[in-house]
Each structure stands twice: as C-alpha cells, then as structure tokens.
Amino acid sequence: MNALVALCHFCELHGPRTLFCTEALHPPSPSPSSQTGAPVPGDRDRDGDREGEGLTMRANSSATQRGEMCEGCRSLPASHPGFVSIDDETGIRFLSHQHPRQPQLFSVVRQACVRSLSCEVNSDVCPGREGPIFFGDEQHGFVFSHTFFIKDSLARGFQRWYSIVMVAMDRIYLINSWPFLLRHLRLTIQSLQNTALKVFDNEQGVCPQRAVRMNSVFSPAVFPHQRSGNAARSLTSLTQHQNLWASLHSSFSWLLKACGCRLTEKLLEGAPTEDTLVLIERQTEQEEEMSCWEGAEGGCSTSQRHQLESELGLDFLCDDEKLNELPGPKFRSLRHLRQVLGGAEFRQLVWHVLMGNQVIWRGAEPGLIQSAFTLLKSLLPVGCVRSVPYSAQYEEAYKCNFLGLSPDVNIPTHVSSSEFSLLVDVSTERSCRMSAVGEDDIYSLYQFNISSANTQPTDRGPALLNKLEVALSNENLSVDVVSHCLLCLKEEWMNKVKVLFKFSKVDGRGREDTQKVLALLGATGPGEEDNVRLLKFWMTGLSKTYKSHLMTAVRGGERSPSQ
C-alpha cells in the first residue's frame, strides 16, 4: 500500500513529536545502468538515520535541537540502524525509524502529527479527545488518525497523549479501509494501554503520586520540578517493554501489507452492477459491526460473526465454498432442479421466489436444501436475498425469504395458511436404498411435496419466468449459456426497476403516468399483475448508493422536467 504509519506523542515540553515511523519502499525498476551488487541494508539505514536527523534539525530549528530533545521525544538512539523487513513475495521493504527516510515525507508526517494531537481534536469533527478521525487534502495527503492516552504516574493528570496515524494520498482507498484500520489499530492501542496500566499500578502501589502531590500542592518548587523535563519518560519506560519498537515495527509492517492486499482494483466493463454495489455496502456494514463487537468487552465470538454474516446476507458470497463441505447429493443447475421437481412444480416454486414470497424447504439434508437455495437465489438481485440456510426453528418472513428447516420443525398456522409463502417438504423414498440408486440420483432418493395457500394462477407471468422456462426447456442450450441468459434477463429487468423507481418514487408521478411508463417498459399485457409485483419487489433490492445518488440529484435541483 502506498502509505506510511507513524506513532506520535504530545510532549509537555516540546509539543507534538513523531516517535516512530514505518514506510514501504517498493523495489526499483531494473535498468541497464543499475549496479549488480546490492547495498547492505544496515549501511543504507544508517545513511537514512543521518538524513532523518538532519531533517529534524533543519525543520525544527533551534527550538528542538538534538541536545534539547527529552527522553519522551525519542524512540531509537541516533546510532540505531532502525528495522527492516522484506516481503519475499513482492520485494517490498518495510523500514522503521523515528522519521521517514524521504525528505518530502518528513513535512507531511510532521503536519499529520501536529493536526492529530492538537487542532483536529479541538474541532467539532471529533467528538472527544480519544478515538479515530479522518482529515487531509490533496496537497498534504489524507490521514487516518487514532488518538489515545497512556497511563504515567509522573505525568500531569497521570496520563500522556499519543496517536497512531496512517498517511496516504488516495482518499477513497483510505476511507474504504477505515473499518479494517480501526479494528487492528485498536488491538495495538489496547495492548499498549494494558501493558502501561500494569506498570502504572505497580508504581502507584510503591509510591502513590496523588498523595505526594496533594501534600506538596502549596510548595512553590513543585511546578518547576514538573516542567524541568526530568519527568518526561519514554514509551519503553512506561510499558517496561524492552522490544517495544521491534514489536511496533512488526505490527505496522503487517498493517501496511495487509491493508494493501485486502483491496484490489478490477477492470470492469461499464458501470458496476447493482449486485456489486450491494455486496460492497454489505461488506462495509459487516466490518463496521465487527469493529463494534470487537471494541466491546469480550470481543466477537465465532457464533456472533456467523449470525452477523447471515443477517447482512454476506453468506451469499461463500455459498459455493460452504456447499462443497456438506455431504450428500445436491442440485447441479436450474435445469436439474426443474427435471427433479417437474415443470409445473418448478414454475410454481420460481414464481414465489420472483414475487418475494417466503420459500421454505424442510428436510433432513442441509446440503440438498442449500444447493436448491444457491440456484434459486441466482434468480434475484443480491439486495432482495435474505437467507437462513438451515435452522431448528421457524424464522419470520421479514427476516428471510429463503428458509431451510429441519424435518421436525412445525410451521405456524398463520404461515401455512398464507398465500405469501410456499413449503417444500423433502422426504426420503424408503423403498430405495442409496447404494442401489447412487448418491446423485435425487429423483429416486427423495420425494418433494410442494404446498401453498396461494390460489392465483402462475401460468401467465411474469415475462422473465416465461423466457427463463423457454431457455431451460431448450436442450440445445448448455448450462453456461442458460446462466448467461439469466444474467441478461436480470439486468434487463433491473434497468426497468431503476426507471420505475426514478419515475414513481423520486419524481412522484401519478398512477396514469406510471401506467404509460409500464407500457413503454413492456410490463403490461399478459401477466401484467405479476410483472408489476416483480418490479416492486426488486425495487427493494436497489443499492443505497443508487438511491442516495437520485435523491441528491433531486435536492440539487436536477429533477427531470415533465415530458
């Protein structure tokens, strides 16, 4: 990642100071004029140290001359070569010392240090002195900063003020990494605070400083003593961690590498689809929720993590991986599912899926049920999918429109009598043995009983279902071709959904005008009622990004004129 991480400290004598900085150096491009022999890392680091010291002297003038820097302002001695880690995969070197090696980065880090520990925390942007904040500009870079306190028995207020900053020129990249950075920087900060707290408690047990200060509150010599600089202590002294800087180098180096690997650029043809936008939004919500769970006492358990993934619909991302781990026969494609259930039953099932009704599968084979859900969910936009793959109790329709149940779960009466639900009971065919018919012969192994209180005919529409059945019934089309046909159909109807949302919800047009638009979209005629129901249901799957863009355009006076 094109960024650097720095630990900063607010010294009572010298103000904001950079204590430790880790930066990534990418390997240079090979050139004919380059020398064959590689320089010794230690020699280059020592040269960098001298350069860093010179930058410190020039930048801070006589106010912070080398001889005047207190113990609390310094991390590594001038003779220390610093720390170097090399990524064998990419050849990137991670270098750590008190100041950046590159002169142009020194002023950038210095400004980030000052703003993180002084001006930004006093503004309305940050609600308190501790916590994360984002600031910056195109010229000086963008900064993710997390300020925190470390306990010190000799400091004013018994604590000292620190911050960890990450500086990068890519604003979008840094903002998208916010949940990831927050989660891992909090772990580092909590480790430092807990270690320092133990030292603080031990020192207070030996000599309580609060009582000493109360007894000497009227002594005129107490203030010169506190401001003399003798009380300034290094972070190593506060934590009693002898390998502190090596440990921070490892943490910061891993953070730079991991943050760079977790987000990658992909070349897309055209604008991102609604499914892509929804998945990005859900992943962001998950990371934010995880940060809240891990910041709370006790952290986030594995069961809570899986529950959160299910609630946000992120299990949609890893259905194939989970499915392969489950034993037993599975449905291979929509065409296979149609062949097993039968044409009429398959159409009834898919009709309920497209209309947004709750589809319940009950049986003793989780793998079989989840394979059916994986295929059926491909018929819908990602934003319309809410799934509970397999449960020991019934879940209401507002929580999920795909629900897998164990065979002993009873369906509530209000659900079984509702026209907005469909139940598929999967039972084993007792007359057949698995060894005799083969594990993949689902038709011979199981019986499927489909029931619903809905009496509306499903043979008219919607138009998407009619076209899908034509593709599935054509044996000349392979499974891959049918999948691409389904993708094109979904995009076609998702575009109609966007037009209808903009026309009816954003522009607020009347019923008569809406009917004209539906006619233009080809949603009227045979199966019109089903087409409209499908469009309204799919409208709930639009991404927040798209809705926000339209609403912002309207507020900005970009409402399209009446035709």
Coordinates of C-alpha atoms in Angstrom, one line a residue:
M1 CA 0.0 0.0 0.0
N2 CA 1.3 3.5 -0.9
A3 CA 1.1 4.8 2.7
L4 CA 3.1 5.1 5.9
V5 CA 2.2 4.6 9.6
A6 CA 3.6 6.7 12.4
L7 CA 3.3 6.8 16.2
C8 CA 3.1 10.3 17.5
H9 CA 3.4 11.8 21.0
F10 CA 2.5 15.1 22.6
C11 CA 5.4 16.2 24.8
E12 CA 4.7 18.6 27.6
L13 CA 8.0 20.3 26.9
H14 CA 8.3 20.2 23.1
G15 CA 4.7 19.7 21.8
P16 CA 3.7 17.2 19.1
R17 CA 6.6 14.9 18.1
T18 CA 6.9 11.9 15.7
L19 CA 8.2 8.9 17.7
F20 CA 8.3 6.0 15.2
C21 CA 7.5 5.7 11.5
T22 CA 7.2 2.7 9.2
E23 CA 7.1 3.2 5.4
A24 CA 7.1 0.8 2.5
L25 CA 9.8 1.0 -0.2
H26 CA 9.0 -0.6 -3.5
P27 CA 11.8 -2.3 -5.4
P28 CA 13.2 -0.1 -8.2
S29 CA 12.6 -1.0 -11.8
P30 CA 15.6 -2.7 -13.3
S31 CA 17.7 -0.6 -15.6
P32 CA 20.9 -1.3 -17.6
S33 CA 22.8 1.3 -15.6
S34 CA 22.0 -0.4 -12.2
Q35 CA 24.8 -2.0 -10.3
T36 CA 24.9 -5.7 -9.9
G37 CA 25.8 -5.7 -6.2
A38 CA 23.0 -4.9 -3.7
P39 CA 23.9 -2.5 -0.9
V40 CA 23.9 -3.7 2.6
P41 CA 20.6 -2.8 4.3
G42 CA 22.4 -1.7 7.5
D43 CA 24.5 0.8 5.6
R44 CA 21.5 2.3 3.8
D45 CA 19.6 2.5 7.1
R46 CA 22.4 4.3 8.8
D47 CA 22.5 6.8 5.9
G48 CA 18.8 7.2 6.3
D49 CA 19.2 7.8 10.0
R50 CA 21.7 10.7 9.4
E51 CA 19.4 12.1 6.8
G52 CA 16.4 11.9 9.2
E53 CA 18.4 13.6 12.0
G54 CA 19.4 16.3 9.6
L55 CA 15.8 16.8 8.6
T56 CA 14.8 17.1 12.2
M57 CA 17.4 19.7 12.9
R58 CA 16.5 21.8 9.8
A59 CA 12.8 21.5 10.2
N60 CA 12.6 22.4 13.8
S61 CA 15.4 24.9 14.0
S62 CA 16.9 25.8 17.4
A63 CA 13.7 25.1 19.4
T64 CA 14.3 21.3 19.1
Q65 CA 18.0 21.0 18.8
R66 CA 19.3 17.5 19.2
G67 CA 20.6 18.2 22.7
E68 CA 17.3 19.6 23.8
M69 CA 15.2 16.6 22.9
C70 CA 13.9 14.9 26.0
E71 CA 13.6 11.2 26.7
G72 CA 9.9 11.3 25.9
C73 CA 10.5 12.7 22.4
R74 CA 12.9 10.0 21.2
S75 CA 12.3 6.4 20.3
L76 CA 15.5 5.0 18.9
P77 CA 19.0 6.4 19.5
A78 CA 20.8 8.1 16.7
S79 CA 23.2 5.2 16.3
H80 CA 20.4 2.7 15.9
P81 CA 20.1 1.4 12.3
G82 CA 16.4 1.0 12.5
F83 CA 14.3 -2.0 11.5
V84 CA 14.0 -3.6 8.1
S85 CA 11.5 -6.3 6.9
I86 CA 11.4 -7.7 3.4
D87 CA 8.3 -9.2 1.7
D88 CA 9.6 -12.1 -0.2
E89 CA 6.5 -12.2 -2.5
T90 CA 6.7 -8.6 -3.7
G91 CA 10.2 -7.5 -2.8
I92 CA 8.8 -4.5 -0.8
R93 CA 11.0 -3.4 2.1
F94 CA 9.3 -2.0 5.3
L95 CA 11.6 0.4 7.0
S96 CA 11.1 1.8 10.5
H97 CA 12.9 4.6 12.3
Q98 CA 11.9 7.8 14.2
H99 CA 11.5 9.8 11.0
P100 CA 10.8 9.0 7.3
R101 CA 13.7 8.5 5.0
Q102 CA 12.4 10.5 2.2
P103 CA 12.6 14.3 2.7
Q104 CA 9.3 15.1 1.0
L105 CA 7.5 12.8 3.5
F106 CA 9.0 14.5 6.6
S107 CA 6.8 17.6 6.4
V108 CA 3.8 15.5 5.5
V109 CA 4.2 13.3 8.6
R110 CA 5.1 16.3 10.8
Q111 CA 1.9 18.1 9.8
A112 CA -0.2 15.0 10.3
C113 CA 1.4 14.6 13.8
V114 CA 0.6 18.2 14.8
R115 CA -3.0 18.1 13.5
S116 CA -3.7 14.7 15.1
L117 CA -2.6 15.9 18.5
S118 CA -3.7 19.5 18.5
C119 CA -6.1 21.3 16.1
E120 CA -8.2 18.4 14.9
V121 CA -9.2 17.1 18.3
N122 CA -10.5 20.5 19.3
S123 CA -12.8 20.9 16.4
D124 CA -16.4 19.7 16.0
V125 CA -15.3 16.9 13.7
C126 CA -14.0 14.7 16.6
P127 CA -16.4 14.3 19.5
G128 CA -13.7 13.5 22.1
R129 CA -10.0 13.6 22.6
E130 CA -9.7 9.8 22.2
G131 CA -10.8 7.9 19.1
P132 CA -10.4 7.9 15.3
I133 CA -10.6 10.8 12.9
F134 CA -10.1 11.5 9.2
F135 CA -8.6 14.7 7.7
G136 CA -6.3 15.9 5.0
D137 CA -6.2 17.3 1.5
E138 CA -4.8 16.6 -2.0
Q139 CA -1.6 18.6 -1.4
H140 CA -0.5 17.2 2.0
G141 CA -2.2 13.8 1.9
F142 CA -5.0 12.2 3.8
V143 CA -4.7 11.0 7.3
F144 CA -6.5 8.3 9.4
S145 CA -5.6 9.1 13.0
H146 CA -6.4 7.4 16.3
T147 CA -5.6 9.3 19.4
F148 CA -5.3 7.6 22.8
F149 CA -3.8 8.0 26.3
I150 CA -1.1 6.0 28.1
K151 CA -1.1 6.0 31.9
D152 CA 2.0 7.6 33.5
S153 CA 2.3 8.2 37.3
L154 CA 4.7 11.1 36.7
A155 CA 2.7 13.0 34.1
R156 CA 0.2 15.8 34.7
G157 CA -3.2 14.1 35.0
F158 CA -1.4 10.7 35.3
Q159 CA -1.5 10.1 31.5
R160 CA 0.3 11.0 28.3
W161 CA -1.2 11.7 24.9
Y162 CA -0.3 9.6 21.8
S163 CA -1.7 9.0 18.3
I164 CA -1.2 6.5 15.5
V165 CA -1.6 8.0 12.1
M166 CA -1.7 6.4 8.6
V167 CA -0.9 8.8 5.8
A168 CA -1.8 8.2 2.2
M169 CA -2.5 10.2 -1.0
D170 CA -5.5 8.1 -2.0
R171 CA -8.6 9.4 -0.1
I172 CA -11.0 6.7 -1.3
Y173 CA -8.6 3.9 -0.5
L174 CA -8.1 5.2 3.0
I175 CA -11.8 5.7 3.7
N176 CA -12.7 2.2 2.4
S177 CA -10.0 0.8 4.8
W178 CA -11.5 2.6 7.8
P179 CA -13.2 -0.4 9.5
F180 CA -10.1 -2.6 8.9
L181 CA -7.7 0.0 10.2
L182 CA -9.9 0.8 13.2
R183 CA -10.2 -2.8 14.2
H184 CA -6.5 -3.6 14.1
L185 CA -5.1 -0.3 15.4
R186 CA -7.4 -0.7 18.4
L187 CA -5.8 -4.0 19.1
T188 CA -2.3 -2.4 19.1
I189 CA -3.5 0.5 21.2
Q190 CA -5.2 -1.7 23.8
S191 CA -2.1 -3.8 24.1
L192 CA 0.0 -0.7 24.8
Q193 CA -2.6 0.7 27.3
N194 CA -2.9 -2.6 29.2
T195 CA 0.9 -3.0 29.5
A196 CA 1.3 0.6 30.7
L197 CA -1.6 0.2 33.1
K198 CA 0.2 -2.7 34.9
V199 CA 3.4 -0.6 35.2
F200 CA 1.3 2.4 36.5
D201 CA -0.5 0.2 39.1
N202 CA 2.8 -1.2 40.3
E203 CA 4.4 2.3 40.6
Q204 CA 1.3 3.7 42.4
G205 CA 1.5 0.7 44.9
V206 CA 5.1 1.6 45.8
C207 CA 4.7 5.4 45.9
P208 CA 1.2 6.9 45.4
Q209 CA 1.8 10.1 43.4
R210 CA -1.6 11.5 44.1
A211 CA -0.9 11.7 47.9
V212 CA 2.6 13.1 47.2
R213 CA 1.1 15.9 45.0
M214 CA -1.6 16.7 47.5
N215 CA 0.9 17.1 50.3
S216 CA 3.1 19.4 48.1
V217 CA 0.3 21.3 46.5
F218 CA 1.4 24.6 48.2
S219 CA 5.1 24.1 47.6
P220 CA 6.4 26.6 45.1
A221 CA 9.0 24.0 44.0
V222 CA 6.6 21.5 42.6
F223 CA 5.9 23.3 39.3
P224 CA 9.5 23.9 38.3
H225 CA 10.1 20.2 39.1
Q226 CA 7.3 19.1 36.9
R227 CA 8.4 21.3 34.0
S228 CA 12.1 20.6 34.3
G229 CA 11.9 17.7 31.8
N230 CA 13.1 15.1 34.4
A231 CA 9.5 13.6 34.5
A232 CA 9.5 13.1 30.7
R233 CA 9.6 9.3 30.1
S234 CA 9.9 7.2 27.0
L235 CA 7.2 4.8 25.9
T236 CA 9.6 2.0 26.6
S237 CA 9.8 3.1 30.2
L238 CA 6.0 3.5 30.5
T239 CA 5.4 0.0 29.3
Q240 CA 8.6 -1.8 30.5
H241 CA 8.6 -3.5 27.1
Q242 CA 12.2 -3.9 26.1
N243 CA 11.4 -5.0 22.5
L244 CA 8.6 -2.4 22.1
W245 CA 9.9 -0.8 18.9
A246 CA 10.6 -4.1 17.2
S247 CA 7.1 -5.2 18.1
L248 CA 5.6 -2.0 16.7
H249 CA 7.7 -2.4 13.5
S250 CA 6.2 -5.9 13.0
S251 CA 2.6 -4.6 13.7
F252 CA 3.0 -1.5 11.4
S253 CA 4.6 -3.6 8.6
W254 CA 1.9 -6.2 8.7
L255 CA -0.8 -3.4 8.7
L256 CA 0.7 -1.8 5.5
K257 CA 1.0 -5.2 3.8
A258 CA -2.5 -6.5 4.8
C259 CA -4.2 -3.2 4.1
G260 CA -2.7 -3.2 0.6
C261 CA -3.7 -6.8 -0.1
R262 CA -7.3 -6.6 1.1
L263 CA -8.4 -4.1 -1.6
T264 CA -7.6 -4.7 -5.2
E265 CA -8.5 -2.9 -8.4
K266 CA -10.5 -4.8 -11.0
L267 CA -11.1 -3.7 -14.6
L268 CA -14.9 -3.7 -15.1
E269 CA -16.8 -3.2 -18.4
G270 CA -19.2 -0.3 -17.8
A271 CA -20.6 0.9 -14.5
P272 CA -20.8 -1.5 -11.5
T273 CA -24.0 -3.5 -11.3
E274 CA -26.4 -3.2 -8.5
D275 CA -25.3 -6.6 -7.2
T276 CA -21.7 -5.3 -6.9
L277 CA -22.8 -2.2 -5.1
V278 CA -25.0 -4.1 -2.7
L279 CA -22.2 -6.5 -1.9
I280 CA -19.8 -3.7 -1.2
E281 CA -22.3 -2.0 1.1
R282 CA -23.0 -5.2 3.0
Q283 CA -19.3 -5.9 3.4
T284 CA -18.7 -2.4 4.8
E285 CA -21.6 -2.8 7.2
Q286 CA -20.2 -6.1 8.3
E287 CA -16.7 -4.6 9.0
E288 CA -18.3 -1.8 10.9
E289 CA -20.4 -4.2 13.0
M290 CA -17.3 -6.3 13.7
S291 CA -15.4 -3.3 14.9
C292 CA -18.2 -2.5 17.3
W293 CA -18.3 -6.1 18.6
E294 CA -14.5 -6.4 19.0
G295 CA -14.4 -3.0 20.7
A296 CA -16.9 -4.2 23.2
E297 CA -16.0 -6.2 26.3
G298 CA -15.3 -9.8 25.5
G299 CA -14.9 -9.3 21.7
C300 CA -16.8 -11.0 19.0
S301 CA -17.4 -14.8 19.2
T302 CA -17.5 -17.1 16.2
S303 CA -21.2 -17.7 16.5
Q304 CA -21.9 -13.9 16.6
R305 CA -19.7 -13.5 13.5
H306 CA -21.7 -16.1 11.6
Q307 CA -25.0 -14.7 12.8
L308 CA -24.0 -11.2 11.6
E309 CA -22.9 -12.6 8.2
S310 CA -26.3 -14.2 7.8
E311 CA -28.2 -11.1 8.8
L312 CA -26.3 -8.9 6.4
G313 CA -26.6 -11.5 3.6
L314 CA -22.8 -12.0 3.3
D315 CA -23.3 -15.8 3.3
F316 CA -24.3 -15.1 -0.3
L317 CA -20.6 -14.6 -1.0
C318 CA -19.4 -18.0 0.2
D319 CA -22.3 -20.3 -0.6
D320 CA -20.3 -22.4 -3.0
E321 CA -17.5 -23.0 -0.5
K322 CA -19.9 -23.9 2.3
L323 CA -21.9 -26.1 -0.1
N324 CA -18.9 -28.2 -1.1
E325 CA -18.2 -29.0 2.5
L326 CA -21.7 -30.5 3.1
P327 CA -22.2 -34.2 2.4
G328 CA -25.0 -35.8 0.3
P329 CA -26.5 -35.3 -3.1
K330 CA -27.0 -31.7 -4.5
F331 CA -28.8 -30.0 -7.3
R332 CA -26.4 -29.1 -10.0
S333 CA -28.3 -26.5 -12.0
L334 CA -31.7 -24.9 -12.5
R335 CA -32.3 -27.3 -15.3
H336 CA -31.5 -30.2 -13.0
L337 CA -33.9 -28.8 -10.3
R338 CA -36.6 -28.5 -12.9
Q339 CA -36.2 -32.0 -14.1
V340 CA -36.4 -33.4 -10.5
L341 CA -39.4 -31.3 -9.4
G342 CA -41.3 -31.3 -12.6
G343 CA -42.2 -28.4 -14.9
A344 CA -45.4 -27.3 -13.2
E345 CA -44.0 -27.6 -9.7
F346 CA -40.8 -25.8 -10.7
R347 CA -42.7 -22.9 -12.2
Q348 CA -44.8 -22.6 -9.0
L349 CA -41.6 -22.5 -6.9
V350 CA -39.8 -19.9 -9.1
W351 CA -43.0 -17.8 -9.3
H352 CA -43.0 -17.5 -5.5
V353 CA -39.2 -16.7 -5.5
L354 CA -39.6 -13.9 -8.1
M355 CA -42.7 -12.4 -6.3
G356 CA -40.7 -12.1 -3.0
N357 CA -42.7 -14.7 -1.0
Q358 CA -41.1 -16.8 1.7
V359 CA -39.8 -20.1 0.3
I360 CA -39.4 -22.8 3.0
W361 CA -37.6 -26.1 2.4
R362 CA -38.0 -28.6 5.2
G363 CA -35.9 -31.8 5.3
A364 CA -33.1 -33.8 6.8
E365 CA -30.5 -32.9 4.1
P366 CA -28.9 -29.5 4.6
G367 CA -26.7 -29.9 1.6
L368 CA -29.6 -30.6 -0.7
I369 CA -31.6 -27.7 0.6
Q370 CA -28.7 -25.3 0.4
S371 CA -27.9 -26.4 -3.2
A372 CA -31.5 -25.5 -4.1
F373 CA -31.2 -22.1 -2.4
T374 CA -28.0 -21.4 -4.2
L375 CA -29.7 -21.9 -7.5
L376 CA -32.9 -20.1 -6.6
K377 CA -31.1 -17.1 -5.2
S378 CA -29.4 -16.6 -8.6
L379 CA -32.8 -15.6 -9.9
L380 CA -32.9 -12.5 -7.7
P381 CA -30.8 -9.4 -7.3
V382 CA -28.5 -9.7 -4.3
G383 CA -30.3 -6.9 -2.5
C384 CA -33.5 -9.0 -2.5
V385 CA -31.9 -12.1 -0.9
R386 CA -32.3 -12.7 2.8
S387 CA -31.4 -16.3 3.7
V388 CA -31.4 -18.6 6.7
P389 CA -29.9 -21.8 5.1
Y390 CA -30.8 -24.3 7.9
S391 CA -32.5 -23.7 11.2
A392 CA -34.0 -25.6 14.1
Q393 CA -36.9 -23.1 14.4
Y394 CA -39.1 -21.1 12.2
E395 CA -38.0 -17.5 11.2
E396 CA -40.5 -14.9 10.2
A397 CA -40.7 -13.7 6.6
Y398 CA -39.3 -10.2 7.4
K399 CA -36.0 -11.9 8.4
C400 CA -35.7 -14.2 5.4
N401 CA -37.3 -15.1 2.1
F402 CA -35.3 -18.4 1.9
L403 CA -35.6 -20.6 5.0
G404 CA -34.3 -24.1 5.5
L405 CA -35.7 -26.1 8.4
S406 CA -35.0 -29.5 10.0
P407 CA -37.8 -32.0 9.4
D408 CA -39.2 -31.9 13.0
V409 CA -40.0 -28.1 12.9
N410 CA -43.7 -27.2 12.8
I411 CA -44.8 -24.4 10.5
P412 CA -47.0 -21.8 12.3
T413 CA -50.6 -21.7 11.2
H414 CA -50.5 -18.1 10.0
V415 CA -47.7 -19.1 7.7
S416 CA -49.1 -22.3 6.3
S417 CA -52.4 -20.6 5.5
S418 CA -50.8 -17.5 3.9
E419 CA -50.7 -17.0 0.2
F420 CA -47.3 -15.3 0.5
S421 CA -45.4 -18.5 1.4
L422 CA -44.5 -21.8 -0.2
L423 CA -43.4 -25.0 1.6
V424 CA -41.3 -27.7 0.0
D425 CA -41.2 -30.9 2.2
V426 CA -38.3 -33.2 1.4
S427 CA -38.8 -36.8 2.5
T428 CA -36.7 -39.9 1.8
E429 CA -38.0 -42.5 -0.5
R430 CA -38.0 -45.6 1.8
S431 CA -38.4 -48.1 -1.0
C432 CA -34.9 -47.2 -2.4
R433 CA -31.5 -47.6 -0.9
M434 CA -28.8 -45.1 -1.6
S435 CA -26.3 -47.8 -2.6
A436 CA -28.8 -49.2 -5.2
V437 CA -29.6 -45.9 -6.9
G438 CA -26.5 -43.9 -6.5
E439 CA -25.8 -40.8 -4.4
D440 CA -26.6 -38.3 -7.2
D441 CA -30.0 -39.9 -8.2
I442 CA -32.0 -37.3 -6.3
Y443 CA -35.2 -38.2 -8.2
S444 CA -35.1 -41.8 -6.8
L445 CA -33.9 -40.9 -3.3
Y446 CA -36.3 -38.2 -2.3
Q447 CA -39.9 -37.1 -2.6
F448 CA -40.8 -33.4 -2.9
N449 CA -44.2 -32.2 -1.7
I450 CA -44.9 -28.6 -2.6
S451 CA -47.8 -26.8 -1.0
S452 CA -49.0 -23.2 -0.8
A453 CA -52.3 -21.4 0.1
N454 CA -51.9 -19.2 -2.9
T455 CA -54.7 -19.8 -5.5
Q456 CA -53.5 -17.3 -8.1
P457 CA -52.6 -18.9 -11.4
T458 CA -48.9 -18.9 -12.1
D459 CA -49.0 -19.8 -15.8
R460 CA -49.3 -16.3 -17.2
G461 CA -46.2 -14.5 -16.0
P462 CA -44.1 -12.8 -15.1
A463 CA -42.4 -12.3 -18.5
L464 CA -39.0 -13.1 -17.0
L465 CA -40.2 -16.5 -15.9
N466 CA -41.7 -17.3 -19.3
K467 CA -38.4 -16.5 -21.0
L468 CA -36.4 -18.5 -18.4
E469 CA -38.5 -21.6 -19.0
V470 CA -38.0 -21.3 -22.7
A471 CA -34.2 -21.3 -22.2
L472 CA -34.4 -24.2 -19.7
S473 CA -36.5 -26.4 -21.9
N474 CA -34.2 -25.9 -24.9
E475 CA -31.8 -28.9 -24.5
N476 CA -29.5 -27.4 -27.2
L477 CA -28.5 -24.7 -24.8
S478 CA -25.8 -25.6 -22.3
V479 CA -25.9 -24.8 -18.6
D480 CA -23.4 -22.0 -19.1
V481 CA -25.5 -20.4 -21.9
V482 CA -28.6 -20.6 -19.8
S483 CA -26.7 -18.9 -16.9
H484 CA -25.7 -16.0 -19.3
C485 CA -29.3 -15.7 -20.5
L486 CA -30.5 -15.4 -16.9
L487 CA -27.9 -12.8 -16.2
C488 CA -29.0 -10.8 -19.2
L489 CA -32.7 -11.1 -18.2
K490 CA -31.9 -9.9 -14.6
E491 CA -30.0 -6.9 -16.0
E492 CA -32.9 -6.1 -18.3
W493 CA -35.5 -6.1 -15.5
M494 CA -33.2 -4.4 -13.1
N495 CA -32.9 -1.5 -15.5
K496 CA -36.7 -1.4 -15.7
V497 CA -36.8 -1.3 -11.9
K498 CA -34.5 1.7 -11.9
V499 CA -36.7 3.6 -14.4
L500 CA -39.8 2.8 -12.3
F501 CA -38.1 3.9 -9.1
K502 CA -36.9 7.2 -10.6
F503 CA -40.3 7.9 -12.2
S504 CA -42.6 6.9 -9.3
K505 CA -40.6 7.3 -6.1
V506 CA -38.2 10.2 -6.9
D507 CA -40.2 12.2 -9.4
G508 CA -43.5 11.4 -7.7
R509 CA -45.6 10.8 -10.8
G510 CA -49.3 9.7 -10.7
R511 CA -50.8 6.4 -11.4
E512 CA -51.8 7.3 -15.0
D513 CA -48.3 8.3 -16.0
T514 CA -46.9 5.3 -14.3
Q515 CA -49.1 3.0 -16.4
K516 CA -47.7 4.7 -19.5
V517 CA -44.2 4.0 -18.4
L518 CA -45.0 0.4 -17.6
A519 CA -46.3 0.0 -21.1
L520 CA -43.1 1.5 -22.6
L521 CA -41.1 -0.9 -20.4
G522 CA -43.1 -3.9 -21.8
A523 CA -44.5 -4.7 -18.4
T524 CA -48.2 -4.6 -19.4
G525 CA -50.3 -7.1 -21.3
P526 CA -50.4 -10.8 -20.3
G527 CA -49.1 -11.3 -16.8
E528 CA -49.2 -7.6 -16.1
E529 CA -50.0 -8.1 -12.4
D530 CA -47.1 -10.4 -11.9
N531 CA -44.7 -8.1 -13.8
V532 CA -45.7 -5.2 -11.6
R533 CA -45.3 -7.3 -8.4
L534 CA -41.8 -8.4 -9.6
L535 CA -40.8 -4.8 -10.3
K536 CA -42.0 -3.6 -6.9
F537 CA -40.2 -6.4 -5.1
W538 CA -37.0 -5.9 -7.0
M539 CA -37.1 -2.2 -6.1
T540 CA -36.3 -3.2 -2.5
G541 CA -33.0 -4.6 -3.8
L542 CA -31.7 -1.3 -5.2
S543 CA -28.4 -0.2 -3.6
K544 CA -28.3 2.6 -1.1
T545 CA -25.7 4.2 -3.3
Y546 CA -28.1 4.4 -6.3
K547 CA -31.0 5.7 -4.2
S548 CA -28.8 8.3 -2.5
H549 CA -27.5 9.5 -5.9
L550 CA -31.0 10.0 -7.2
M551 CA -32.2 11.8 -4.0
T552 CA -29.2 14.0 -4.0
A553 CA -29.8 14.9 -7.6
V554 CA -33.4 15.9 -6.8
R555 CA -32.4 18.0 -3.8
G556 CA -29.8 19.7 -6.0
G557 CA -32.4 20.9 -8.5
E558 CA -31.8 18.2 -11.1
R559 CA -35.4 16.9 -11.2
S560 CA -36.1 15.9 -14.7
P561 CA -38.8 18.1 -16.4
S562 CA -42.2 16.7 -17.2
Q563 CA -42.5 15.2 -20.6

